[in-house]
Short mmCIF file of C-alpha atoms and ligand atoms in Angstrom, two decimals:
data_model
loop_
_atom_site.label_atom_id
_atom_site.label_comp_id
_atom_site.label_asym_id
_atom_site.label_seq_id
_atom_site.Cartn_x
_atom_site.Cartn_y
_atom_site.Cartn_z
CA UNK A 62 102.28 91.27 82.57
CA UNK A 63 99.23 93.04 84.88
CA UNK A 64 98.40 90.86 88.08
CA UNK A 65 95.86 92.02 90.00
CA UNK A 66 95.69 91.15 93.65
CA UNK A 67 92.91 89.52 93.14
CA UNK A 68 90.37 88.65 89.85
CA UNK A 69 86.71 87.76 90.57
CA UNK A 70 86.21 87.72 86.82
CA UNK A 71 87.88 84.42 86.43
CA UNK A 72 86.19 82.78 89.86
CA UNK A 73 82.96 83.57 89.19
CA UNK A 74 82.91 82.68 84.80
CA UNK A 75 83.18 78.81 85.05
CA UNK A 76 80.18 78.86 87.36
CA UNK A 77 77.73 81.87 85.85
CA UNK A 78 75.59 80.15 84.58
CA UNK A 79 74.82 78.64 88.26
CA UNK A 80 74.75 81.59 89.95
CA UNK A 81 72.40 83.28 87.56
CA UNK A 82 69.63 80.42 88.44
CA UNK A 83 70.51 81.08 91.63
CA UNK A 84 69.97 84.50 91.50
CA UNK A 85 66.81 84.15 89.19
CA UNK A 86 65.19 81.89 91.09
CA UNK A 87 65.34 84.64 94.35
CA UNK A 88 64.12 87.48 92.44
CA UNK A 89 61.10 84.61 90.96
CA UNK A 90 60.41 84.21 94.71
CA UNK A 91 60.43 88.24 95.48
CA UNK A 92 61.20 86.61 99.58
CA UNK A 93 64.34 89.38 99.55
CA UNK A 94 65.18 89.33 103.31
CA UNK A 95 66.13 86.56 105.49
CA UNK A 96 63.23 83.35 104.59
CA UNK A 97 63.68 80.51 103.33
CA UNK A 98 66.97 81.22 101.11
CA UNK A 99 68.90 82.07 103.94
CA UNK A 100 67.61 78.80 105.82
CA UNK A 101 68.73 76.87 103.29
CA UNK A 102 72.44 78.64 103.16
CA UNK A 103 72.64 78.46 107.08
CA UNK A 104 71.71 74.75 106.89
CA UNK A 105 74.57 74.17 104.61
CA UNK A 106 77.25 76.67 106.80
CA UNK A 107 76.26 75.11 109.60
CA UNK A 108 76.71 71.33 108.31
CA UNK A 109 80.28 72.62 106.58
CA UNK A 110 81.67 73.71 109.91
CA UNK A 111 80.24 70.81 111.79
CA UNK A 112 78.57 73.27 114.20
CA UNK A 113 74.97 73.30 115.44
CA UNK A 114 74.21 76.91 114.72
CA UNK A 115 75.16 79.63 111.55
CA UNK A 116 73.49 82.59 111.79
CA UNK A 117 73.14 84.57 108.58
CA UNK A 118 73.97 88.65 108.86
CA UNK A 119 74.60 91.54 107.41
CA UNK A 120 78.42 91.69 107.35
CA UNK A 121 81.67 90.54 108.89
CA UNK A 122 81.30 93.24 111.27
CA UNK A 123 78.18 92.90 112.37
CA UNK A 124 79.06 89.39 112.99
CA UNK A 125 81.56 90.86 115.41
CA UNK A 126 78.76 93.20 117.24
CA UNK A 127 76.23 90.92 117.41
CA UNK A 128 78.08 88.16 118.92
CA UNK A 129 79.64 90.60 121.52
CA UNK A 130 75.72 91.87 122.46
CA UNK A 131 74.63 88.04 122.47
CA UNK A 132 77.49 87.59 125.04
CA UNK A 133 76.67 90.25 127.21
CA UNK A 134 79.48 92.60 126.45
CA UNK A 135 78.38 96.41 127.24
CA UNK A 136 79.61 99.28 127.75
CA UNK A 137 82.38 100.58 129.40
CA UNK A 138 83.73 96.28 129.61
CA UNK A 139 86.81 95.70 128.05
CA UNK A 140 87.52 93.67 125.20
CA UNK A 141 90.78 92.15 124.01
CA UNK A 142 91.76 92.34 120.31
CA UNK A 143 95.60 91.66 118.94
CA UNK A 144 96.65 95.57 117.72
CA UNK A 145 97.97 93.86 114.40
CA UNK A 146 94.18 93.91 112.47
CA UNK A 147 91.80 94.79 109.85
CA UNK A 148 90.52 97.90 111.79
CA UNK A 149 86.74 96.32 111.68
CA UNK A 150 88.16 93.88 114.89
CA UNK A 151 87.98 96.68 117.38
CA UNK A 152 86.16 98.74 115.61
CA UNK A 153 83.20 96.57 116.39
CA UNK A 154 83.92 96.87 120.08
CA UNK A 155 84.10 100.32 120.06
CA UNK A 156 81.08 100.58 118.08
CA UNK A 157 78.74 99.22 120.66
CA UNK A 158 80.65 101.09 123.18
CA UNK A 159 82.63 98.32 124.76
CA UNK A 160 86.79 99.24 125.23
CA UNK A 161 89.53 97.52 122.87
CA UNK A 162 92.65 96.63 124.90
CA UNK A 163 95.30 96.06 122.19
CA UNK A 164 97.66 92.82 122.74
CA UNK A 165 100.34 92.45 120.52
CA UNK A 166 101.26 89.44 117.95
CA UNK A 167 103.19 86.63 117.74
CA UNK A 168 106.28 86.93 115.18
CA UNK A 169 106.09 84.34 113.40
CA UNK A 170 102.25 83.69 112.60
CA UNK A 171 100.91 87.18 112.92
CA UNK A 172 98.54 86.05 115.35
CA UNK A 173 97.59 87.55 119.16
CA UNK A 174 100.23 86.37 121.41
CA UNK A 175 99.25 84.26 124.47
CA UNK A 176 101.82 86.26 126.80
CA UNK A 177 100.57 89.90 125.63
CA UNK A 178 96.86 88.48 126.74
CA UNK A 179 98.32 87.39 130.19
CA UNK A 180 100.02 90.81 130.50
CA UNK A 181 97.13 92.77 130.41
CA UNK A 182 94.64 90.22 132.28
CA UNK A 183 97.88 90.88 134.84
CA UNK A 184 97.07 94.47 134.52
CA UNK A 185 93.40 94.56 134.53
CA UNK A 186 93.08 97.10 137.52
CA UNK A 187 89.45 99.56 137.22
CA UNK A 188 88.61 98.14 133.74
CA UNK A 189 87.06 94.95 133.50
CA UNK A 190 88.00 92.42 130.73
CA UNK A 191 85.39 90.79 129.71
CA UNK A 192 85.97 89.20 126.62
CA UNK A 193 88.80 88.51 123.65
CA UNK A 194 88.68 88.60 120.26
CA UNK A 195 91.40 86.20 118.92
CA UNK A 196 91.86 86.80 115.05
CA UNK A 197 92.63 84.12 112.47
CA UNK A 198 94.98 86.51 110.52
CA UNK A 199 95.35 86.16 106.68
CA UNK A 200 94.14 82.78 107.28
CA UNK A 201 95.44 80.19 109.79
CA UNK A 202 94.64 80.00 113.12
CA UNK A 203 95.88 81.43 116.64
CA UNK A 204 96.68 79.28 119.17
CA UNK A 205 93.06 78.33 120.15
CA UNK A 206 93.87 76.31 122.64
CA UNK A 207 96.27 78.37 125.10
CA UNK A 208 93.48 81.10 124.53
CA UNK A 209 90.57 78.93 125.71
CA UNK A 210 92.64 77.83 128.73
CA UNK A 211 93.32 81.77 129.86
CA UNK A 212 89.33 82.36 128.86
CA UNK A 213 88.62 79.46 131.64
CA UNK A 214 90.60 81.09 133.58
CA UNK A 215 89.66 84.60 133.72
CA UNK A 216 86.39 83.71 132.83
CA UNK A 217 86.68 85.60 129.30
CA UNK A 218 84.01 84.78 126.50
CA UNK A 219 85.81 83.98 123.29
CA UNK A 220 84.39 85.07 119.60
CA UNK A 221 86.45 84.38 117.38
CA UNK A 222 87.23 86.98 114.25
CA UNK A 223 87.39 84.05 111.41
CA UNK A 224 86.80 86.91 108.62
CA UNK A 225 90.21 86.02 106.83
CA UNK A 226 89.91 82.04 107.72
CA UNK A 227 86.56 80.63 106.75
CA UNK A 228 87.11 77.26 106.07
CA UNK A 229 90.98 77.15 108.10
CA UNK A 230 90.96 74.21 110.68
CA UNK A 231 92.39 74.17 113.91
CA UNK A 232 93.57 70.70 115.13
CA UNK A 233 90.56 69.02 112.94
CA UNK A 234 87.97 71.34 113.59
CA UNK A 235 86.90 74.42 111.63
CA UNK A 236 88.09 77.78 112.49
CA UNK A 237 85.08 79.98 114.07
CA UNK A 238 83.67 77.04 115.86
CA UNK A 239 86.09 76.77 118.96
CA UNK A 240 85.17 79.97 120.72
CA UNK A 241 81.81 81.13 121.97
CA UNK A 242 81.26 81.70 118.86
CA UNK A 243 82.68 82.46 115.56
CA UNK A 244 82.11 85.80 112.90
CA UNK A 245 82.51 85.07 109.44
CA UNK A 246 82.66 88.30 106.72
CA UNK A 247 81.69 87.11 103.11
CA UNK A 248 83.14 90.42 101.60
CA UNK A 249 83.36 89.81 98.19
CA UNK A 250 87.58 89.38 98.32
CA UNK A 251 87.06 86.36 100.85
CA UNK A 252 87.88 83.26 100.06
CA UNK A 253 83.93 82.37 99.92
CA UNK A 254 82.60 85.97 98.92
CA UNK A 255 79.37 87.50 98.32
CA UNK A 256 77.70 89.55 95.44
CA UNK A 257 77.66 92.64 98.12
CA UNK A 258 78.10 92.63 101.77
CA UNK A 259 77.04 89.66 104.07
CA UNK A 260 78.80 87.97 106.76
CA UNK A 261 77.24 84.76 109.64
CA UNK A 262 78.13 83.85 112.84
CA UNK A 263 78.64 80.18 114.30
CA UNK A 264 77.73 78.93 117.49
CA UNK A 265 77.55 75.16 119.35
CA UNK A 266 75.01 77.15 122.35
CA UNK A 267 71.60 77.34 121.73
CA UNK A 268 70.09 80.20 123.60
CA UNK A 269 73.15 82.26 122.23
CA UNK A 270 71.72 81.25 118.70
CA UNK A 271 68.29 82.43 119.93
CA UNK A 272 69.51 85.65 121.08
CA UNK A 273 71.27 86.44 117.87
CA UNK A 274 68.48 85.56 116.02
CA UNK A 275 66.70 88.01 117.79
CA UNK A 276 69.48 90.67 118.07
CA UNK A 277 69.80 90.73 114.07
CA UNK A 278 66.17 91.27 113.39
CA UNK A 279 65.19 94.43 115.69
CA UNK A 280 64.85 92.56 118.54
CA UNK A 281 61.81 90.73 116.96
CA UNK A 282 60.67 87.31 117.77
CA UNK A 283 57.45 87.49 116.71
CA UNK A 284 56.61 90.49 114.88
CA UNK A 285 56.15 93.83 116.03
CA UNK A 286 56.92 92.55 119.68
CA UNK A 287 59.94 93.50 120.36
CA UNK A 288 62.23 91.45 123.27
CA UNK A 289 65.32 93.91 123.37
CA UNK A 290 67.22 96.54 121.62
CA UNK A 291 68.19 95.02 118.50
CA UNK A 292 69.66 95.76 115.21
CA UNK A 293 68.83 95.62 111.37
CA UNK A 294 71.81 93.23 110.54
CA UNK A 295 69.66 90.63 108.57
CA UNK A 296 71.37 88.47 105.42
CA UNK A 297 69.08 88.72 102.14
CA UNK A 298 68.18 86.50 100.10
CA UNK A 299 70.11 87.33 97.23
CA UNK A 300 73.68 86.92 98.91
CA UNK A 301 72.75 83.99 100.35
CA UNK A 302 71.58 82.04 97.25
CA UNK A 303 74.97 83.39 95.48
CA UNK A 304 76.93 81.92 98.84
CA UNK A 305 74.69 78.94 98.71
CA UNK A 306 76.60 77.85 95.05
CA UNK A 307 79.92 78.76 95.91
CA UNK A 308 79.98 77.09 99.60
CA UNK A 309 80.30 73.97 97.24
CA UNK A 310 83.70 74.95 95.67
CA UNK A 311 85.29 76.70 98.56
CA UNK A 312 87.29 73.47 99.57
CA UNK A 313 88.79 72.78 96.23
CA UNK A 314 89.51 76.23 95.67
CA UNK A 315 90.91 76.75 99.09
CA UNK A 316 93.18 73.70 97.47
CA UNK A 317 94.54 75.47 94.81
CA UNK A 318 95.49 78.62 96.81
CA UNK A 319 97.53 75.89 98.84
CA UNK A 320 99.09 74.84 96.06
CA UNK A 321 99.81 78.14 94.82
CA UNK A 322 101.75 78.75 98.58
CA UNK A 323 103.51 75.92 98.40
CA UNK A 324 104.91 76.74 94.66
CA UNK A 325 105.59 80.21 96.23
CA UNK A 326 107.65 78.58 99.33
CA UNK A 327 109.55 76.18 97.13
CA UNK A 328 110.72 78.91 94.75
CA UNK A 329 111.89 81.14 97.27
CA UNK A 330 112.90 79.44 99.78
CA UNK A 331 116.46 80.61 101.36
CA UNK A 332 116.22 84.40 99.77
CA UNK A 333 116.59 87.01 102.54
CA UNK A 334 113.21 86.93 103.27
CA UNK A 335 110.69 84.52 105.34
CA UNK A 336 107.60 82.70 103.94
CA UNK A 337 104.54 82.21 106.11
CA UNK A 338 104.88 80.18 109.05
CA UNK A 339 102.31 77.71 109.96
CA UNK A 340 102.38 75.81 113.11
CA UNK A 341 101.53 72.07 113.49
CA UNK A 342 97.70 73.24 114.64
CA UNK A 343 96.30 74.97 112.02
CA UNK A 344 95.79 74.73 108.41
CA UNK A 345 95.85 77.72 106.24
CA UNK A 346 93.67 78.99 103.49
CA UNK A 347 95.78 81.98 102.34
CA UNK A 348 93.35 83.93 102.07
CA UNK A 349 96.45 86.39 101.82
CA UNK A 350 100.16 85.29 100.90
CA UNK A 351 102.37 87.26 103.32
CA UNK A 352 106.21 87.67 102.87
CA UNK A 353 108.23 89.00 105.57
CA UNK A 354 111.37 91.38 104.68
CA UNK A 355 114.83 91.66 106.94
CA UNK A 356 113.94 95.40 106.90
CA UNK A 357 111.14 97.93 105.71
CA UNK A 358 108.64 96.74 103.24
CA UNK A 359 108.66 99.35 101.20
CA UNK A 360 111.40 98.69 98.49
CA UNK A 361 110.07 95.15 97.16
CA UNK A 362 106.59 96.53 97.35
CA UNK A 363 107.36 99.72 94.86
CA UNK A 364 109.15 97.51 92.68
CA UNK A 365 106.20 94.97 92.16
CA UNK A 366 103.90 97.80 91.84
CA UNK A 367 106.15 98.73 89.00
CA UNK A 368 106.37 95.83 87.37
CA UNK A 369 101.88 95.84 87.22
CA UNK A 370 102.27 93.17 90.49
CA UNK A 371 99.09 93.98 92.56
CA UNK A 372 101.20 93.79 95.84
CA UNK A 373 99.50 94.95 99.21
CA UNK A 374 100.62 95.55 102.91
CA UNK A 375 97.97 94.45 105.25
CA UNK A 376 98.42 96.54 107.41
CA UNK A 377 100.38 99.45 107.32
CA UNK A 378 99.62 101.13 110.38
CA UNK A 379 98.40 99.10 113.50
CA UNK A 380 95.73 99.72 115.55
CA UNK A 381 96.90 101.12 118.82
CA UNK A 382 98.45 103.82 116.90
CA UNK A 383 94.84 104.66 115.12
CA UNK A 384 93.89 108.45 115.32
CA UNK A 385 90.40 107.12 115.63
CA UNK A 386 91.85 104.78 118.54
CA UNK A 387 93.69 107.90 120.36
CA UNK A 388 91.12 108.13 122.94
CA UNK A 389 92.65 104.80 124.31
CA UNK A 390 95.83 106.62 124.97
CA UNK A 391 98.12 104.42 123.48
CA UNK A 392 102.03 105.09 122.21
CA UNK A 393 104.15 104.13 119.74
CA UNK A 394 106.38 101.33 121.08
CA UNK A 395 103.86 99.64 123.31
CA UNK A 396 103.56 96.68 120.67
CA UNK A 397 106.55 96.27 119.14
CA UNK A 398 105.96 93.13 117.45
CA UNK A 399 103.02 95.11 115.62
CA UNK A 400 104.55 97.53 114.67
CA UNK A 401 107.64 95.56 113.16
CA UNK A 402 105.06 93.52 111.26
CA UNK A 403 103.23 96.56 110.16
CA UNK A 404 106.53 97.86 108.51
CA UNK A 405 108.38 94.57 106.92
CA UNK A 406 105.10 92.65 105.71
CA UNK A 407 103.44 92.54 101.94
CA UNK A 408 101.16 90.12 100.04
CA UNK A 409 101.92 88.56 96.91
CA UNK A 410 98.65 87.96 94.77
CA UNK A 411 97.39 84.62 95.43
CA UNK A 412 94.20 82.60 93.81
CA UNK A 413 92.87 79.50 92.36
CA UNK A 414 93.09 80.77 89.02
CA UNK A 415 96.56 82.42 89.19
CA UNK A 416 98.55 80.70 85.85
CA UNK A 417 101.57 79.26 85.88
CA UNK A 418 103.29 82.14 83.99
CA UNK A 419 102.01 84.21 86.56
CA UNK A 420 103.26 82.25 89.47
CA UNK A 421 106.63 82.44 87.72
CA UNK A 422 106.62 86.22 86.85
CA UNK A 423 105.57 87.13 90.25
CA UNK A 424 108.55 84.89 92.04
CA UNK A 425 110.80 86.55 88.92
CA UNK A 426 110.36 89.82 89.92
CA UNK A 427 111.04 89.10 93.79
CA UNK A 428 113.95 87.28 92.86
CA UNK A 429 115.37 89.93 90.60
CA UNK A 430 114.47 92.91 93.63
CA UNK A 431 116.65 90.42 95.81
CA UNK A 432 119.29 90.24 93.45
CA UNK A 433 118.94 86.53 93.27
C1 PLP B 544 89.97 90.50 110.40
C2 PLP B 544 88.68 91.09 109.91
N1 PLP B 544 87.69 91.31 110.80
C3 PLP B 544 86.51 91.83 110.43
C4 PLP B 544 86.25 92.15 109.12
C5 PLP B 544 84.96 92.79 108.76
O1 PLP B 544 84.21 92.13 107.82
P1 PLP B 544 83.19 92.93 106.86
O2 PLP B 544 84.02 93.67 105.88
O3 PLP B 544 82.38 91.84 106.23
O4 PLP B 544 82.37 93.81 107.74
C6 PLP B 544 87.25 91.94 108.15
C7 PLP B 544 86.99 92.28 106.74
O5 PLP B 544 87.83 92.49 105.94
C8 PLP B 544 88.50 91.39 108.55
O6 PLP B 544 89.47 91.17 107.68
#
């Protein structure tokens, strides 16, 4: 049996023919950029996360950018960002010329640890730290709370990277709407994903909405006048009327990939391996299923590959130890928890639509690997 990591095919068939109104009805109105599409989809975002502002942009990344030049962030400042990432986290802070400054994880969720912040707000000396980029890794949140407290603190701004968690609460409130503000990526394998690229950002502060408004548009309020250096990181039309119709299912199908973790827990539960962890605060909308080995990785993931299991280690190499990130003059043993998750990790598929005889294949073939 072939499982794929992840099939589109089967979200997007039961609701085609919406999305192809959707999509007909943009093209009718030839409005391709931003306009009144893209109102509409922000409305809805905005009224889904309970939040006053969602800002529609070009990608998860530029979410991350934008938010950081809204904020003030420039360059030479340093930002914090956990080392254990999708590379796009401090890529973004690099890319506007800012400086990552890697903490490492927590063991058991994945997520920045409060006590690697603290150590390097400890260290600060010539660089200044002027922001941190907690992560909501595969899903669930970090500890929100104990970061907002150290933001207060050190007088930090907090965006939070809620790429992998759209939709993920923390304590009753939705994950990206905590911080400063939130970036969202709508990458087509998210939980709610896009026809192409396309990502938002959330916000409770008003002039920061303004600003971003203006930041993602060439620095354009009115046009041809423009107020500051801005970007082309607009949303169009097109992914946000295809965003617009899914927005609507993303809770029940966020559902269903619960359900599918749970069966996954029950079944193997007390192997010699560990299931995802999820603290008391968060929920978590799987937007990956991550086991955890005893050692490397590496033997459980060839043997699913073999048996056609779309298995995946995000991610194999952490950041710190990046050639691209060598310039930062990190080493290898300077996040240890990283680096142990980078080499014991790997994702069973997980989706609404997975079947039972899937589901039972899948936990099969990891029971057979462990010799269960
Ligand atoms: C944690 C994290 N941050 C940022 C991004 C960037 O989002 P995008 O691919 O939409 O630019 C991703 C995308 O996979 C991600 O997983």
């Amino acid at each position: 049996m072939k499982i794929p990591a992840l099939d589109l095919k089967r979200q997007i068939a039961p609701i085609r023919g919406e999305l192809d109104l959707a999509i007909k009805d943009v093209i009718d109105q030839t409005n391709f950029v931003l306009g009144e599409t893209v109102e509409r989809f922000e409305g809805h975002l905005a009224e889904y996360c309970g939040v006053k502002h969602a800002i529609g942009v070009s990608n998860g990344t530029d979410a991350l950018s934008l938010s950081l030049l809204a904020l003030g962030i420039k360059a030479g400042d340093g930002v914090i960002c956990p080392a254990f990432t999708y590379y796009a986290t401090a890529g973004a802070v690099a890319g506007i010329g800012a400086r990552p400054v890697f903490a490492d994880i927590d063991k058991h969720t994945y997520n920045i640890s409060i006590e690697s912040i603290e150590k390097n707000l400890f260290k600060k000396n010539k660089l200044k730290i002027k922001a941190v980029i907690p992560v909501h890794l595969y899903g669930q949140c970090a500890d929100m709370d104990e970061i907002l407290k150290l933001a207060r603190k050190y007088k930090l701004k907090v965006i939070e990277d809620t790429a992998q968690a759209f939709g993920a609460e923390y304590k009753g409130k939705k994950a990206g709407t905590l911080g400063d503000c939130g970036a969202v990526s709508f990458f087509p394998a998210k939980n709610l994903g896009a026809f192409g690229d396309a990502g938002a950002i959330l916000t409770n502060n008003q002039s920061l909405n303004e600003r971003l408004k203006i930041l993602r548009n060439q620095g354009n309020k009115n046009k041809y006048f423009h107020l500051v250096l801005g970007r082309n990181n607009r949303l169009d039309s097109l992914q946000a009327a295809v965003l617009d119709v899914k927005l609507k299912y993303l809770d029940a199908w966020n559902k269903k990939r619960q359900e599918v973790a749970g069966y996954y827990d029950a079944k193997l539960a007390g192997l010699a391996l560990k299931t995802p962890f999820v603290p008391r605060y968060t929920t978590h909308i799987y937007q990956q299923y991550v086991l955890r080995l005893v050692g490397s990785n590496k033997g459980l993931l060839e043997y699913l590959r073999g048996k056609e299991i779309d298995s995946r280690v995000f991610y194999p190499l952490p950041l710190h130890l990046q050639k691209c990130f060598k310039y930062l003059g990190y080493k290898k043993g300077d996040f240890p928890e990283a680096e142990k998750a980078a080499s014991q990790v790997l994702t069973l598929p997980i989706y609404p639509e997975l079947t039972q005889e899937e589901k039972d294949y899948i936990v099969q073939c990891v029971k057979e690997y462990l010799h269960d």
